Short mmCIF file of C-alpha atoms and ligand atoms in Angstrom, two decimals:
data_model
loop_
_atom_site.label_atom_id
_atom_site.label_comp_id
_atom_site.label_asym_id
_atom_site.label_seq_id
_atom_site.Cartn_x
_atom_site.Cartn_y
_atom_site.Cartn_z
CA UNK L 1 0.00 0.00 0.00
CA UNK L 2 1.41 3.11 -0.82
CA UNK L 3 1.22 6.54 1.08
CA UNK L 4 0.14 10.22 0.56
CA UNK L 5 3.65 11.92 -0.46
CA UNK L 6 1.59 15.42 -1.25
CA UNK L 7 -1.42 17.65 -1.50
CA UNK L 8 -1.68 21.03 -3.97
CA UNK L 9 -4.27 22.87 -3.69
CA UNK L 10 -5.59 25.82 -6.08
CA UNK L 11 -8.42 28.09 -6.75
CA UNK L 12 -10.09 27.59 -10.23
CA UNK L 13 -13.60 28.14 -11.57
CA UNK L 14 -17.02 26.48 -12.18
CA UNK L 15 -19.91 26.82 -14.44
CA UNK L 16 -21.00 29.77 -13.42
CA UNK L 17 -17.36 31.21 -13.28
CA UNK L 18 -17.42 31.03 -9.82
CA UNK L 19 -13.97 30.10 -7.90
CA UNK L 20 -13.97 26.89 -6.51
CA UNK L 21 -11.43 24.46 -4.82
CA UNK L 22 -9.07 22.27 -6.76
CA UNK L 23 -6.97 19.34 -5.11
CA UNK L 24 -4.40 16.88 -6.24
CA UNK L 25 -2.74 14.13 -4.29
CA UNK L 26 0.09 12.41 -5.47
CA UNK L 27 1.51 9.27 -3.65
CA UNK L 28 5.00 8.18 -2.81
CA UNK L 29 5.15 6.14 -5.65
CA UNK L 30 3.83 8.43 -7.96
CA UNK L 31 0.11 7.47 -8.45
CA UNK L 32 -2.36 10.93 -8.80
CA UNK L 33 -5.33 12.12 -8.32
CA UNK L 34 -7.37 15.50 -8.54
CA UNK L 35 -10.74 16.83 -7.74
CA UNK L 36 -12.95 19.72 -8.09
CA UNK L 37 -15.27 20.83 -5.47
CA UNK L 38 -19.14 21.85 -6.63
CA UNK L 39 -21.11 24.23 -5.23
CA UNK L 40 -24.57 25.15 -4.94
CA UNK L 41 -26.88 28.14 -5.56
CA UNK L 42 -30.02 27.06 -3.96
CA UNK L 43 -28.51 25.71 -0.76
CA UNK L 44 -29.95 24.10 2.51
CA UNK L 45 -29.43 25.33 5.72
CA UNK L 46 -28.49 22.44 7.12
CA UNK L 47 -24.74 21.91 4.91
CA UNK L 48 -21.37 21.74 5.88
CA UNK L 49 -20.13 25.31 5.48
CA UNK L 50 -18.33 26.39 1.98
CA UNK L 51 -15.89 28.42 3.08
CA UNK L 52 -15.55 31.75 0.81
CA UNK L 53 -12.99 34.60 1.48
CA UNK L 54 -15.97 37.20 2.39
CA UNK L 55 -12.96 40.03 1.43
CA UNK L 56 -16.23 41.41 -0.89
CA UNK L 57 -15.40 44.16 -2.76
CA UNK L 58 -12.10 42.96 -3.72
CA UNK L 59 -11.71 39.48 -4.96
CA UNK L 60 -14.90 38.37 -7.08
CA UNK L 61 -17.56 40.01 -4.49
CA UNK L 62 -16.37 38.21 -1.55
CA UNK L 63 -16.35 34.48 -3.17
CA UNK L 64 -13.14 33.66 -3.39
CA UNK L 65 -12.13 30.61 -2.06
CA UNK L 66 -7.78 31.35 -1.24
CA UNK L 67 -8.80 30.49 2.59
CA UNK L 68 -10.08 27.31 1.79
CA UNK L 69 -6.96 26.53 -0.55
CA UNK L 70 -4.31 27.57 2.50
CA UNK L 71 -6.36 25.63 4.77
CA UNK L 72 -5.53 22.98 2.24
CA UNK L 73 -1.62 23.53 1.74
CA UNK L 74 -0.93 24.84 5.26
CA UNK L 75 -3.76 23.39 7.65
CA UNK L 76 -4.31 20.18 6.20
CA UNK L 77 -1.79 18.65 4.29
CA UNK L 78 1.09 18.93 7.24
CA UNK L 79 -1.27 16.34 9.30
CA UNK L 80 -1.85 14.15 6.39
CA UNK L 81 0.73 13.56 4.43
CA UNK L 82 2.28 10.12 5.18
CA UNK L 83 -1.45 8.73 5.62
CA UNK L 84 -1.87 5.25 4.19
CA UNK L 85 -3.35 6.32 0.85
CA UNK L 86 -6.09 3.69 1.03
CA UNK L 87 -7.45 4.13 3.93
CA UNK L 88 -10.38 6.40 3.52
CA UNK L 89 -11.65 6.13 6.83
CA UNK L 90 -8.78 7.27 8.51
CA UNK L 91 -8.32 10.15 6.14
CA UNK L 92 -11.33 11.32 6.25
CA UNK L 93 -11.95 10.64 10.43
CA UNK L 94 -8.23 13.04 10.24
CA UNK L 95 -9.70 15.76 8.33
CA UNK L 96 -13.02 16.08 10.93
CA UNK L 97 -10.66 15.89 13.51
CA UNK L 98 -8.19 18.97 12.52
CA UNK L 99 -11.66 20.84 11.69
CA UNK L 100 -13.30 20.22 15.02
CA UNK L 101 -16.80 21.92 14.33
CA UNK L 102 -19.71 19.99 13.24
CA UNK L 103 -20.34 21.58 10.24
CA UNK L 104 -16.74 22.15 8.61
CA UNK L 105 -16.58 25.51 9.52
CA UNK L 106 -12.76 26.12 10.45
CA UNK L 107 -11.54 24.88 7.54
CA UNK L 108 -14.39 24.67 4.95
CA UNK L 109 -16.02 21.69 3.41
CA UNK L 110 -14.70 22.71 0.41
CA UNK L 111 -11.31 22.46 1.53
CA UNK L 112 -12.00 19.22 3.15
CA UNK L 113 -13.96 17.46 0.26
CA UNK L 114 -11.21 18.70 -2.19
CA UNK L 115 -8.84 16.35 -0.13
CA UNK L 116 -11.26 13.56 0.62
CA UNK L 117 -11.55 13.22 -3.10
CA UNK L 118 -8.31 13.95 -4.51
CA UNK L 119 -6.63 10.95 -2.66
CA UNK L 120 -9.50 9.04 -3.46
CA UNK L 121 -8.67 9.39 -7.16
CA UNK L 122 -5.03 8.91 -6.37
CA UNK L 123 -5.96 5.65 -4.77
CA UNK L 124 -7.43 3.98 -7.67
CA UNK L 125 -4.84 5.31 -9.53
CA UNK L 126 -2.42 4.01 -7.23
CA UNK L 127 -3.98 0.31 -7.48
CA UNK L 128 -4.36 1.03 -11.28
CA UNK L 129 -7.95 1.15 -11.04
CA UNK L 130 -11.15 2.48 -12.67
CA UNK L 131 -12.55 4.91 -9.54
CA UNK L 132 -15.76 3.20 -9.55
CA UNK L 133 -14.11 -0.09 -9.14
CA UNK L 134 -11.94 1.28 -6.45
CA UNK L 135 -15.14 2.72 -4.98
CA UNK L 136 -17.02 -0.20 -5.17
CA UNK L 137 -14.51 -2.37 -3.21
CA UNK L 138 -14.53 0.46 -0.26
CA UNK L 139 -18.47 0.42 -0.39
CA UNK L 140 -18.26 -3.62 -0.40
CA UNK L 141 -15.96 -3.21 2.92
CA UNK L 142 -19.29 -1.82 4.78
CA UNK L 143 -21.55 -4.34 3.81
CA UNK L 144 -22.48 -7.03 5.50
CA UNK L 145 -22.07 -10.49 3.40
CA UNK L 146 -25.67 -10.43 2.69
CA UNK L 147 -26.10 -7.49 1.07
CA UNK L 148 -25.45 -7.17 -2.89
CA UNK L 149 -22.64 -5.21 -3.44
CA UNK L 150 -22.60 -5.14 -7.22
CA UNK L 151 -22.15 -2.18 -9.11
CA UNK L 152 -24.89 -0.89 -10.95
CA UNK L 153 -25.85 1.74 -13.48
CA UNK L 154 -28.17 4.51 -12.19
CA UNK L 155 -31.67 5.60 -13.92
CA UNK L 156 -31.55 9.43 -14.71
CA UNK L 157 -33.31 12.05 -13.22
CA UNK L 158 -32.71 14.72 -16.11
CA UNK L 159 -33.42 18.34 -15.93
CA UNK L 160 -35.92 19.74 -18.57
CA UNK L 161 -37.30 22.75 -17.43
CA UNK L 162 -35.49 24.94 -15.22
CA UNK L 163 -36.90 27.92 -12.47
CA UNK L 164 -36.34 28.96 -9.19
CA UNK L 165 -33.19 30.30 -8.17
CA UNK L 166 -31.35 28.14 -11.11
CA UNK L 167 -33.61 30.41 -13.63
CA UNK L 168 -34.36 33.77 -13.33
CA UNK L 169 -37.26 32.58 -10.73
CA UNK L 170 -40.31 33.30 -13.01
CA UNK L 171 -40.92 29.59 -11.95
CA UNK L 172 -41.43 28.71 -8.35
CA UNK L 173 -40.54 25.26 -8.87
CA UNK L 174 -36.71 24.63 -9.34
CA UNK L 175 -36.72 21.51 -11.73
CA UNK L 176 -39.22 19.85 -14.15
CA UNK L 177 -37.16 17.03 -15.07
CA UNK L 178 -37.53 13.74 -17.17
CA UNK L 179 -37.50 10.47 -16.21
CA UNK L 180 -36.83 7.67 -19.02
CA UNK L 181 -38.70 4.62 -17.12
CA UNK L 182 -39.41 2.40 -20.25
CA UNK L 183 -35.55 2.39 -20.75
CA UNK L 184 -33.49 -1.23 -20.64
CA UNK L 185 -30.43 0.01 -20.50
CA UNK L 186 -28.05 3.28 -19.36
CA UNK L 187 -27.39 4.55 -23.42
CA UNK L 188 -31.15 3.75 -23.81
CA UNK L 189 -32.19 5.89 -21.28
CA UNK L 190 -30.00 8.40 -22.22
CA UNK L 191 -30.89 8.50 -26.10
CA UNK L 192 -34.30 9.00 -25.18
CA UNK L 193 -33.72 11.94 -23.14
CA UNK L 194 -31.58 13.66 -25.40
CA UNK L 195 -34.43 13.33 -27.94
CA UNK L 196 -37.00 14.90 -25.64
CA UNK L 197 -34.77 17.36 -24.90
CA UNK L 198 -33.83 18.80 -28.01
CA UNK L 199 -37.89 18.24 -29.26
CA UNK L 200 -38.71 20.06 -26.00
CA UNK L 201 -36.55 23.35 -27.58
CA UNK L 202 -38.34 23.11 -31.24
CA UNK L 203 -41.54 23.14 -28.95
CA UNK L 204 -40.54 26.11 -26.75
CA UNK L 205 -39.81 28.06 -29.69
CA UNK L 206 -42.77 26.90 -31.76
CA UNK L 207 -45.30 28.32 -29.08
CA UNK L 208 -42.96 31.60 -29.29
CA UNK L 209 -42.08 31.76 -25.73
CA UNK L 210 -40.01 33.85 -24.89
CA UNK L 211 -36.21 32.58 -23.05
CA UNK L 212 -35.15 29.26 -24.27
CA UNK L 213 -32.11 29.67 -23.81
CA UNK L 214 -30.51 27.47 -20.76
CA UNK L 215 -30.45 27.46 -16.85
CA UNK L 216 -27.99 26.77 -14.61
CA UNK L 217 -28.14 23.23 -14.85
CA UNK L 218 -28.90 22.99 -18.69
CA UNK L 219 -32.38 23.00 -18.29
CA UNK L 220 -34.79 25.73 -20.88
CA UNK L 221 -35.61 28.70 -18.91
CA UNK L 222 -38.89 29.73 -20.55
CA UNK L 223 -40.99 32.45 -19.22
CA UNK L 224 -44.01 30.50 -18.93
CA UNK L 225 -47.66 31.53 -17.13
CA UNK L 226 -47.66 29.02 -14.65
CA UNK L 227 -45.85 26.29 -12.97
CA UNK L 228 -47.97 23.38 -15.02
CA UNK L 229 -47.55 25.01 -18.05
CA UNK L 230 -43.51 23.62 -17.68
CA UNK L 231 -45.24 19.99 -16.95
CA UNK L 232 -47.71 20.56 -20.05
CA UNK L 233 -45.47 20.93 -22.25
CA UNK L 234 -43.14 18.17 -21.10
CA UNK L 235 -45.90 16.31 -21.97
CA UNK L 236 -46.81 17.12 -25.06
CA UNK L 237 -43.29 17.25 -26.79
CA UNK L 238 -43.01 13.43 -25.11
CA UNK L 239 -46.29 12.48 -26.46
CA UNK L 240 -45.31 13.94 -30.22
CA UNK L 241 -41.80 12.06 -29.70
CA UNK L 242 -43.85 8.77 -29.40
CA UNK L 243 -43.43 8.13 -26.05
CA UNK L 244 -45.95 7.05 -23.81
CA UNK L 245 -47.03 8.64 -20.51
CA UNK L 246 -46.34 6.73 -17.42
CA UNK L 247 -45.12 3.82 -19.15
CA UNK L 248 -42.11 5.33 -21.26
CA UNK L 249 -41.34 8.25 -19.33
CA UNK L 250 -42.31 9.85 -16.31
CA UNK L 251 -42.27 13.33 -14.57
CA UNK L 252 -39.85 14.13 -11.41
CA UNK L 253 -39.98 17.62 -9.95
CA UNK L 254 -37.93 19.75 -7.64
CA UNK L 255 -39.51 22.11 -6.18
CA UNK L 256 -37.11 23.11 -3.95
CA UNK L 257 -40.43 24.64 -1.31
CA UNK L 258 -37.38 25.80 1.54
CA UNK L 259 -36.33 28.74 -0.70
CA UNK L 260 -39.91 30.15 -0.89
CA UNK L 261 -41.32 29.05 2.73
CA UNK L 262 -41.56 32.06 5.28
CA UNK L 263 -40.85 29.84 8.84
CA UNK L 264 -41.82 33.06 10.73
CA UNK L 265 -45.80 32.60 9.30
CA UNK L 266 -45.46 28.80 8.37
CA UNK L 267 -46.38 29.77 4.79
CA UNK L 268 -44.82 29.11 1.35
CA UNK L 269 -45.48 32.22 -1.06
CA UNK L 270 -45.98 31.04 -4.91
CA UNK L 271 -45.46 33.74 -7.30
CA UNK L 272 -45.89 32.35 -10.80
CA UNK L 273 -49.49 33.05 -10.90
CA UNK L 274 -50.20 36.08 -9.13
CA UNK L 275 -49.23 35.83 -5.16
CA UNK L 276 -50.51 33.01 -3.62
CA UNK L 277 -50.30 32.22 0.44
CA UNK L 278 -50.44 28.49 1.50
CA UNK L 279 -49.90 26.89 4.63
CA UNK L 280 -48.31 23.25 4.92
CA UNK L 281 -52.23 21.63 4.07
CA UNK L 282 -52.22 23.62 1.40
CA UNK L 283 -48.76 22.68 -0.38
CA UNK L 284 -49.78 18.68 0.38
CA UNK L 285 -53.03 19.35 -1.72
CA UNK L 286 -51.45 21.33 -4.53
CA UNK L 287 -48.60 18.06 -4.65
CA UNK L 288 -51.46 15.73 -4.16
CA UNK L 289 -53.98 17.55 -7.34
CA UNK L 290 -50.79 17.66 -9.16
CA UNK L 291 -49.50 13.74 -8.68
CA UNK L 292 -53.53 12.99 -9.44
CA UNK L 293 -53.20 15.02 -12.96
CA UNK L 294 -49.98 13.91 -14.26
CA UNK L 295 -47.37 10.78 -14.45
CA UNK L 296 -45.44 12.52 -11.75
CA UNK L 297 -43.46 9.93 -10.07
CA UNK L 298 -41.02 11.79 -7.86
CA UNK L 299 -41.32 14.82 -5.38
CA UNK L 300 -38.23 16.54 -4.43
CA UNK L 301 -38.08 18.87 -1.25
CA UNK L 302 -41.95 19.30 -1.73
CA UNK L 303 -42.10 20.97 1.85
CA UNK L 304 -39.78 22.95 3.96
CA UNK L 305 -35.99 21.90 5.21
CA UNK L 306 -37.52 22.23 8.75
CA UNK L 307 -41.16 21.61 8.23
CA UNK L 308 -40.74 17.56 9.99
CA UNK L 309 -44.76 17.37 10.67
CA UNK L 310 -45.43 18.73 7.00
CA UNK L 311 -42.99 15.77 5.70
CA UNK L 312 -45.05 13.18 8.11
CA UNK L 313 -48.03 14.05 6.73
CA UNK L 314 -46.68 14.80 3.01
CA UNK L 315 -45.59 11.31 3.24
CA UNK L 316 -48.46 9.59 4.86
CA UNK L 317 -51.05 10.57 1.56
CA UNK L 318 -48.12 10.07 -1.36
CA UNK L 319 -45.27 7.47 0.04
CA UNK L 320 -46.74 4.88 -1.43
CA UNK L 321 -47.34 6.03 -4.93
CA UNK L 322 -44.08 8.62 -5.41
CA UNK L 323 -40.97 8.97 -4.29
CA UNK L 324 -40.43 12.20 -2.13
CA UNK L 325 -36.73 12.90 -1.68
CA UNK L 326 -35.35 15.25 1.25
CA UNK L 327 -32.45 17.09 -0.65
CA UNK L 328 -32.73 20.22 2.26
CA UNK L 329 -34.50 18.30 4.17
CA UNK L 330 -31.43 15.59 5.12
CA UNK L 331 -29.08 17.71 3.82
CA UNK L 332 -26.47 14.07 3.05
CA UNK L 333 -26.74 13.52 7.13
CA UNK L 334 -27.10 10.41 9.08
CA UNK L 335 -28.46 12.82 12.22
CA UNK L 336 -31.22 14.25 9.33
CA UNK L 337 -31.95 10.87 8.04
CA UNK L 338 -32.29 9.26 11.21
CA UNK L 339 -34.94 11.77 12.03
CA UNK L 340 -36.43 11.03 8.41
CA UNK L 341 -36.67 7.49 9.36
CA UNK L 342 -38.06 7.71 12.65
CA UNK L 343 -40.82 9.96 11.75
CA UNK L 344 -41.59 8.46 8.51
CA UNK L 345 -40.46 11.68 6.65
CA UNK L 346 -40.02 11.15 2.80
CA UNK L 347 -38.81 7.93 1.13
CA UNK L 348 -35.70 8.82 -0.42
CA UNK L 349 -32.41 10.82 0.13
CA UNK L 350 -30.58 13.23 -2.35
CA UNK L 351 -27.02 12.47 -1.44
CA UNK L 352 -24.52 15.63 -2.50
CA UNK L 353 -20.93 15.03 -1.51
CA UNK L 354 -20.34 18.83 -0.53
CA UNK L 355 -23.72 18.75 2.02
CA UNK L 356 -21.49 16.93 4.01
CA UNK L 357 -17.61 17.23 3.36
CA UNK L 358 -15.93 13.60 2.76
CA UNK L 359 -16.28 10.38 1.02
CA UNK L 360 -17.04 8.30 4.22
CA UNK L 361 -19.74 10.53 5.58
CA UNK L 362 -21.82 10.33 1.96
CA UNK L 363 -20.70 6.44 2.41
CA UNK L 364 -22.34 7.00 5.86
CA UNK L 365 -25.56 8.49 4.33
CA UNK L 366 -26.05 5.78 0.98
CA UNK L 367 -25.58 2.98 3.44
CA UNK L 368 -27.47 4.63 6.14
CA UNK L 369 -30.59 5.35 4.09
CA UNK L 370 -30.55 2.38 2.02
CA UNK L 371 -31.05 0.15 5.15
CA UNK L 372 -33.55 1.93 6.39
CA UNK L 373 -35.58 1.67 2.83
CA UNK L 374 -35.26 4.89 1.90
CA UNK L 375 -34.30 5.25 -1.90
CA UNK L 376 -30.68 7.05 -3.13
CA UNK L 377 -30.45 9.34 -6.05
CA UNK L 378 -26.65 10.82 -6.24
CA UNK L 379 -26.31 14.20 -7.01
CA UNK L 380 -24.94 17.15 -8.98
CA UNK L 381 -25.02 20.54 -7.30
CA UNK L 382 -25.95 23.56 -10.24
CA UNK L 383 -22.16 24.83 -9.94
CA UNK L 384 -20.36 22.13 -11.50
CA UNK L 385 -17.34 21.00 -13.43
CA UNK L 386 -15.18 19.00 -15.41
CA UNK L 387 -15.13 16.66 -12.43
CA UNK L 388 -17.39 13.12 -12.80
CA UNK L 389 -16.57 11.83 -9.44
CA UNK L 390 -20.37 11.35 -8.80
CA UNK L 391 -20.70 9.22 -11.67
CA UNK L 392 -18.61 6.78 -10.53
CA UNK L 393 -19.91 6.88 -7.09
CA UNK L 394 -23.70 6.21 -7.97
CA UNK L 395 -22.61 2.98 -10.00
CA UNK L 396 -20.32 2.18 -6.77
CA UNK L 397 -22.65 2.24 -4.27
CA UNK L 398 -25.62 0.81 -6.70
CA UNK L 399 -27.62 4.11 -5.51
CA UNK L 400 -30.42 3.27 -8.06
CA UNK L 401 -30.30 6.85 -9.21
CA UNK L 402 -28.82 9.99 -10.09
CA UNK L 403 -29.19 13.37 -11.05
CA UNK L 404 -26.62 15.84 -12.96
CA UNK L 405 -28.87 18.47 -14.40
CA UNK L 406 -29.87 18.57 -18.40
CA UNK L 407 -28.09 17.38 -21.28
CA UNK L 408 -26.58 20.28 -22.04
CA UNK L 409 -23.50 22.13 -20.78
CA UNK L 410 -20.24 20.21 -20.74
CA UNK L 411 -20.18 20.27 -16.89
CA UNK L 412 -23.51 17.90 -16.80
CA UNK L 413 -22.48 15.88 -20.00
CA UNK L 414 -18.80 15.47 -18.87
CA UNK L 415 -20.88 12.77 -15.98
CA UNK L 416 -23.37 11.68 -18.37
CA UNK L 417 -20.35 10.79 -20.75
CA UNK L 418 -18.21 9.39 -18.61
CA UNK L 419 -21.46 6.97 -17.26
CA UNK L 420 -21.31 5.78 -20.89
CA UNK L 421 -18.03 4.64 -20.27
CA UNK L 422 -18.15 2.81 -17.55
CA UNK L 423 -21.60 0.92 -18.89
CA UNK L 424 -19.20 0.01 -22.04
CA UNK L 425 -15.95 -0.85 -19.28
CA UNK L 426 -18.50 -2.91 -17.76
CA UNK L 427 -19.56 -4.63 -20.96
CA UNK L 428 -22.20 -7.32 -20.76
CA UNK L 429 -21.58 -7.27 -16.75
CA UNK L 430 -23.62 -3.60 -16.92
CA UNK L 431 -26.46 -4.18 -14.70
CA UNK L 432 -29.18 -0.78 -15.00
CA UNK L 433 -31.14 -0.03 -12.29
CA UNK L 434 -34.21 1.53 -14.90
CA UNK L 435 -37.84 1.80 -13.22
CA UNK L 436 -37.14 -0.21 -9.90
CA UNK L 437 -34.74 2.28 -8.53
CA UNK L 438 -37.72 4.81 -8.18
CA UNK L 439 -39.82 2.23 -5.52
CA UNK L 440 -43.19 2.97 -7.02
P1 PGA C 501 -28.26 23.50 -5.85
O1 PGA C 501 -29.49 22.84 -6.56
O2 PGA C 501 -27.03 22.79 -6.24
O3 PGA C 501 -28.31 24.94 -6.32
O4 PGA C 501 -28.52 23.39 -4.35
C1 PGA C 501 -29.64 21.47 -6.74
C2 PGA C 501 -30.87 20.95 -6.05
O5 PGA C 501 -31.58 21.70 -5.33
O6 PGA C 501 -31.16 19.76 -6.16
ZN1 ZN C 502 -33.01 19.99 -4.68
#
């Protein structure tokens, strides 16, 4: 086994030409390994801390991330150099330790996730393997021998329609997004989402709305009337593409309710269509009418990050025909998912590396969830990059599902492409999670 020799770290930029954290690791015997930390726009309350300079006016309003990269190079890497490069656990219990706050704050979860990933990489490079093979064997080292530990090829969750705070908010729901159910196989499912989604623009522009152009996350940013309308014409461009609804494809929506939920009245405030008030009853009956109109199959964050009794009750009247995913709500925490489980809040867990801050945690929060029969859906944050580490961990960890945004901008497609890969590095072995995954 070799040993982590050294750690650079350096500020570079992500999709939305923010700066963001950079790390490589190299080992004594030469193996390497970098990552790229993402970052989100519509973020929960509940995340480890992303640590930003806050000198605002002088380096890109405050944003800058140079703390996080000398807690990297002068904080971090004196204490971990010399680590045994395989052994995640350690590495990552090391870096929680030198932070010594509960959410990352000293040092930064970007700082700290740059790391836990970088040596990561460096690892498989180091045995001279693929990273989701190297990933898988880690995740097989938790299981217990009853449990299948096979790696597996997650079903999309891809971004159509984009609003919120990813879109110029004249859409109070964050993501509309497409799910390719009828699919056999990873390219299937992937062809037939890249055919909606380039039928979807022709659509857009027939009806002469105005903004198709792209959302953070790839996704068309029309300015439509109303929040259906974005599920309407979904629809329709599936139906003309010869698809059929509820059997071939399926709706999954984020709408993201934390960012527009006042906790001081209890009431979320939709602003689409005029300005309307509702309390928590309210929200579960417009979720409810909309799951009765339309092949909706998936609810994310359909309630408040804090709103438990909401989720109990959300959950009691839809668990059992969608699946509702806490992305705010758990935030990628055992602690949050516990409390999930115990008060039969959602069904499934979003699971974004940077909620949390290191490989093993995330490990924590798949395995955590997943025994507890709560569904996993990897994901992207809306500031990416070049980096596909969260491809290779859904396959990994057999999370069932993932979700990276549209298919378009080379940040999302740089995942979906390198997914491709490892379904053809797998060969006939590929196993695809398809329909299943979802639970309902
Ligand atoms: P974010 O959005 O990365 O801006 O938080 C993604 C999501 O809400 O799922
Ligand atoms: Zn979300």
């Amino acid at each position: 086994m070799s040993t982590l020799a050294k750690l650079k770290a350096r500020e570079v930029f992500d999709s939305r030409g923010r700066p963001t954290v950079e790390v490589e690791a190299t080992t004594a015997d030469g193996a390497w390994g970098r990552a790229i930390v993402p970052s989100g726009a519509s973020t929960g309350r509940h995340e480890a801390l992303e640590l930003r300079d806050g000198d605002c006016p002088k380096r890109h309003n405050g944003r800058g991330v140079l703390l996080a990269v000398k807690n990297v190079m002068e904080e971090i890497a004196p204490k971990v150099v010399g680590i045994e490069i395989e052994d995640q656990g350690a590495l990552d219990a090391k870096l929680i330790a030198i932070d010594g706050t509960p959410n990352k704050a000293r040092l930064g979860a970007n700082a700290i996730l740059g790391v836990s990933l970088a040596v990561a990489h460096a690892a498989a490079d180091a045995c001279g393997e693929e990273l989701f093979m190297y990933l898988n064997r880690l995740w097989r080292q938790r299981l217990r021998p009853d449990e299948p530990g096979e790696p597996v090829l997650p079903l999309p969750m891809v971004n159509m329609i984009s609003g919120g705070l990813h879109a110029g908010a004249n859409l109070d729901f964050q993501d509309f997004l497409f799910l390719p159910i009828g699919s056999r196989s990873y390219t299937e499912a992937l062809e037939t989402t890249v055919c909606v989604y380039h039928a979807l623009g022709e659509v857009i522009k027939r009806k002469g709305y105005e903004g198709s152009l792209v959302g953070d996350e790839g996704g068309y940013g029309p300015r439509l009337l109303s929040n259906s309308s974005a599920v309407d014409l979904i629809l329709e461009t599936a139906l003309e593409c010869g698809l059929a609804l509820g059997k071939d494809m399926a709706i999954a929506l984020d709408v993201a309710a934390s960012h527009w939920y006042d906790p001081s009245t209890g009431t979320y405030r939709l602003s689409a269509t005029g300005d309307e008030l509702l309390d928590t009853a309210g929200m579960i009956a417009l979720l409810e009418h909309w799951v009765k109109q339309y092949p909706i199959l998936s609810i994310e964050d359909g309630l408040a990050e804090d709103d438990w009794d909401g989720w109990r009750s959300l959950t009691e009247r839809l668990g059992d025909f969608v699946q509702l995913i806490g992305d705010d709500l758990f935030a990628t925490q055992v602690e949050r998912v516990r409390r999930g489980v115990e008060r039969k809040a959602g069904n499934a867990v979003l699971i974004k590396l940077n909620q949390v801050g290191t490989l093993s945690e995330t490990f924590d929060a798949l395995l955590f969830a997943r025994r507890n029969g709560y569904r996993t859906i990897v994901s992207a944050r809306s500031g990416e990059t070049e980096d596909t580490t969260i491809a290779d961990l859904a396959v990994a960890t057999a999370a069932g599902q993932i979700k990276i945004g549209s298919v378009a901008r080379s940040e999302r497609l740089a995942k979906y492409n390198r997914l491709l890969r490892i379904e053809d590095a797998l060969g006939p072995e590929a196993r695809f999670a398809g329909r299943a995954a979802l639970g309902v």
